[in-house]
Amino acid sequence: MQRTAFLNGHLVAFEHARVPITDRGFTFGDGVYEVTAVVDGKLVDNFAHLRRLSRSLAELHISNPYSDKEWTGFQRDLIAANGLNQGVIYLQVTRGAAERDFAIPSPTLSPTTVMFTQVKDIMGSPYARDGVRAVTMPEFRWQRRDIKTISLTAAVMAKRLAAEAGAQEVLYIEDGLLTEGGSSNVFIVSADGTLVTRSVSNALLGGITRHAVLEIANSQQLNVDERAFGLEEVRCAREAFMTSASTFVVPVISVDGHLIADGIPGPITREIQTRYIELARLGGCLT
Ligand code: PDD
């Protein structure tokens, strides 16, 4: 099957999806993105992703060129065109193309919109089964981590450092407290069995999967605490896991080479992982 992409309102052959070199996404990283999971050919939690897209765009004063209904229609067409069963759909909106200048051009540019799909065995991945190793590093990104910007140089650097240390994810530490993972939100099960994750602020991305996991935890009557926590608490945790749309719920089995509990994914993580997959198959969270 020929690979198809989406560019500015049209489905086009992947190799014909091209943008001008003066696109501000290319020259400034001036744009935002979303990654939505696809399970059984259906979008997972897409409404929440589109809501966050609108918010990110509004924060950058970029207009959203399409309504949620239009975006969803395009996404479904793209999934069908690529015959995607399980994987992700990547969506990007940049401010548009203009002669390079930091000042935002006036009149407003026409945003560039791009989407493509990627095949991925999210639920059957060895990391989902066996867990990942994480390493910590000082938080060195900007102060608006709540915006899902395409400027991801810091994340690329951090992931390289993690890989060099034999790990799959990085945990950022700021003022002695964990903010989030390189491309995930982080949860721990504390010594007293409480599920803990940092509350949402400008310090981290308000993850859509994170939100769904909190809904699951509430429905399971788990004790939940949304608060900041430090490295020592992670090291002493009974369990730890990370969440993202492209990986769902993945156990974290060690941090900086120190095993979490016995280094085996824990029962609460497994339960939440199973429940999340059930929810994803139903299209995600309703709230
Ligand atoms: N990243 N924090 C960061 C920095 C992220 O990049 C992501 C997701 C998350 C989790 O958010 P969500 O549950 O909405 O996916 C948290 C995506 C998957 C990516 O960049 O590929």
Short mmCIF file of N, CA, C and O and ligand atoms in Angstrom, two decimals, residues 33-36 49 52 88 90 141 145 148 152 155 169 172 180-186 204-211 243-248 276, ligand 1:
data_model
loop_
_atom_site.label_atom_id
_atom_site.label_comp_id
_atom_site.label_asym_id
_atom_site.label_seq_id
_atom_site.Cartn_x
_atom_site.Cartn_y
_atom_site.Cartn_z
N TYR A 33 2.61 20.28 18.09
CA TYR A 33 2.25 18.97 17.53
C TYR A 33 1.42 18.18 18.52
O TYR A 33 1.30 18.54 19.69
N GLU A 34 0.86 17.10 18.02
CA GLU A 34 0.15 16.12 18.84
C GLU A 34 0.45 14.74 18.30
O GLU A 34 0.68 14.57 17.09
N VAL A 35 0.46 13.78 19.18
CA VAL A 35 0.60 12.37 18.77
C VAL A 35 -0.59 11.63 19.38
O VAL A 35 -0.75 11.61 20.59
N THR A 36 -1.42 11.08 18.51
CA THR A 36 -2.59 10.34 18.99
C THR A 36 -2.40 8.86 18.65
O THR A 36 -2.01 8.54 17.52
N HIS A 49 -6.69 15.27 22.80
CA HIS A 49 -5.51 15.72 22.05
C HIS A 49 -5.82 17.00 21.26
O HIS A 49 -5.02 17.92 21.22
N ARG A 52 -5.97 19.92 23.58
CA ARG A 52 -4.62 20.39 23.94
C ARG A 52 -3.97 21.11 22.75
O ARG A 52 -3.25 22.10 22.93
N VAL A 88 0.50 5.26 15.58
CA VAL A 88 0.21 6.64 15.97
C VAL A 88 -0.05 7.50 14.75
O VAL A 88 0.38 7.17 13.64
N TYR A 90 0.72 11.38 13.75
CA TYR A 90 1.46 12.59 14.13
C TYR A 90 0.82 13.77 13.43
O TYR A 90 0.58 13.72 12.22
N ARG A 141 15.26 22.31 30.03
CA ARG A 141 14.40 22.82 28.97
C ARG A 141 13.85 24.19 29.36
O ARG A 141 14.22 24.74 30.37
N ARG A 145 6.80 24.14 29.53
CA ARG A 145 6.72 22.73 29.11
C ARG A 145 5.30 22.27 28.94
O ARG A 145 5.05 21.14 28.52
N LYS A 148 2.98 21.98 23.81
CA LYS A 148 3.58 20.86 23.09
C LYS A 148 4.26 21.37 21.83
O LYS A 148 3.79 21.18 20.70
N LEU A 152 12.23 20.46 19.84
CA LEU A 152 12.52 19.31 20.70
C LEU A 152 14.01 18.97 20.79
O LEU A 152 14.37 17.84 21.13
N ALA A 155 15.00 17.47 24.06
CA ALA A 155 14.56 16.08 24.22
C ALA A 155 15.47 15.12 23.45
O ALA A 155 15.79 14.03 23.92
N GLU A 169 14.71 6.00 28.94
CA GLU A 169 14.00 7.25 29.24
C GLU A 169 14.83 8.08 30.20
O GLU A 169 15.64 7.56 30.97
N TYR A 172 13.68 14.19 34.30
CA TYR A 172 14.23 15.51 34.56
C TYR A 172 14.03 15.90 36.03
O TYR A 172 12.92 15.73 36.57
N GLU A 180 9.12 15.55 34.74
CA GLU A 180 8.47 14.52 33.91
C GLU A 180 9.56 13.73 33.20
O GLU A 180 10.76 13.95 33.42
N GLY A 181 9.15 12.81 32.34
CA GLY A 181 10.11 12.06 31.55
C GLY A 181 10.45 12.82 30.27
O GLY A 181 9.84 13.85 29.96
N GLY A 182 11.41 12.31 29.51
CA GLY A 182 11.82 12.96 28.27
C GLY A 182 10.66 13.10 27.30
O GLY A 182 10.54 14.13 26.63
N SER A 183 9.82 12.09 27.22
CA SER A 183 8.61 12.19 26.40
C SER A 183 7.48 11.43 27.09
O SER A 183 6.74 10.69 26.44
N SER A 184 7.35 11.63 28.38
CA SER A 184 6.33 10.90 29.15
C SER A 184 6.07 11.59 30.48
O SER A 184 6.87 12.41 30.92
N ASN A 185 4.97 11.25 31.11
CA ASN A 185 4.71 11.63 32.49
C ASN A 185 5.05 10.45 33.38
O ASN A 185 5.04 9.30 32.94
N VAL A 186 5.37 10.75 34.63
CA VAL A 186 5.89 9.70 35.52
C VAL A 186 4.98 9.55 36.75
O VAL A 186 4.53 10.54 37.33
N LEU A 204 5.50 20.95 33.30
CA LEU A 204 5.41 19.67 32.59
C LEU A 204 4.23 19.70 31.62
O LEU A 204 3.35 20.55 31.73
N LEU A 205 4.24 18.75 30.70
CA LEU A 205 3.13 18.63 29.77
C LEU A 205 1.97 17.91 30.47
O LEU A 205 2.19 16.87 31.11
N GLY A 206 0.80 18.48 30.33
CA GLY A 206 -0.39 17.81 30.88
C GLY A 206 -0.76 16.65 29.97
O GLY A 206 -1.48 16.80 29.00
N GLY A 207 -0.22 15.49 30.27
CA GLY A 207 -0.38 14.32 29.39
C GLY A 207 -1.81 13.84 29.31
O GLY A 207 -2.52 13.80 30.32
N ILE A 208 -2.21 13.45 28.12
CA ILE A 208 -3.56 12.92 27.92
C ILE A 208 -3.64 11.52 28.53
O ILE A 208 -4.64 11.15 29.15
N THR A 209 -2.57 10.75 28.39
CA THR A 209 -2.55 9.40 28.97
C THR A 209 -2.52 9.51 30.50
O THR A 209 -3.17 8.73 31.20
N ARG A 210 -1.77 10.48 31.00
CA ARG A 210 -1.72 10.75 32.44
C ARG A 210 -3.13 10.95 32.99
O ARG A 210 -3.51 10.38 34.01
N HIS A 211 -3.89 11.79 32.28
CA HIS A 211 -5.26 12.08 32.72
C HIS A 211 -6.10 10.80 32.76
O HIS A 211 -6.83 10.55 33.72
N THR A 243 3.90 7.27 31.30
CA THR A 243 2.75 7.21 30.39
C THR A 243 2.96 8.15 29.20
O THR A 243 3.52 9.24 29.35
N SER A 244 2.51 7.70 28.05
CA SER A 244 2.46 8.59 26.88
C SER A 244 1.55 7.95 25.84
O SER A 244 1.31 6.74 25.88
N ALA A 245 1.09 8.77 24.90
CA ALA A 245 0.18 8.27 23.87
C ALA A 245 0.85 7.23 22.98
O ALA A 245 0.19 6.35 22.44
N SER A 246 2.17 7.32 22.84
CA SER A 246 2.84 6.39 21.92
C SER A 246 3.37 5.14 22.60
O SER A 246 3.89 4.25 21.93
N THR A 247 3.24 5.08 23.94
CA THR A 247 3.72 3.88 24.66
C THR A 247 2.69 3.35 25.65
O THR A 247 2.87 2.27 26.20
N PHE A 248 1.65 4.12 25.91
CA PHE A 248 0.65 3.81 26.94
C PHE A 248 1.31 3.77 28.32
O PHE A 248 2.00 4.71 28.67
N TYR A 276 -5.85 0.45 31.04
CA TYR A 276 -5.67 1.50 30.04
C TYR A 276 -5.89 0.94 28.63
O TYR A 276 -6.51 1.59 27.79
N1 PDD B 1 5.15 12.80 23.86
N2 PDD B 1 5.67 14.80 28.51
C1 PDD B 1 6.35 15.00 27.37
C2 PDD B 1 7.55 15.89 27.40
C3 PDD B 1 5.95 14.37 26.19
O1 PDD B 1 6.63 14.59 25.06
C4 PDD B 1 4.82 13.51 26.21
C5 PDD B 1 4.32 12.81 24.98
C6 PDD B 1 4.13 13.32 27.42
C7 PDD B 1 2.91 12.45 27.52
O2 PDD B 1 1.78 13.08 26.97
P1 PDD B 1 0.60 12.24 26.29
O3 PDD B 1 0.14 11.25 27.30
O4 PDD B 1 -0.43 13.25 25.98
O5 PDD B 1 1.18 11.59 25.07
C8 PDD B 1 4.58 13.99 28.55
C9 PDD B 1 4.71 12.26 22.59
C10 PDD B 1 4.12 10.91 22.67
C11 PDD B 1 5.85 12.39 21.59
O6 PDD B 1 6.52 13.41 21.62
O7 PDD B 1 6.06 11.49 20.77
#
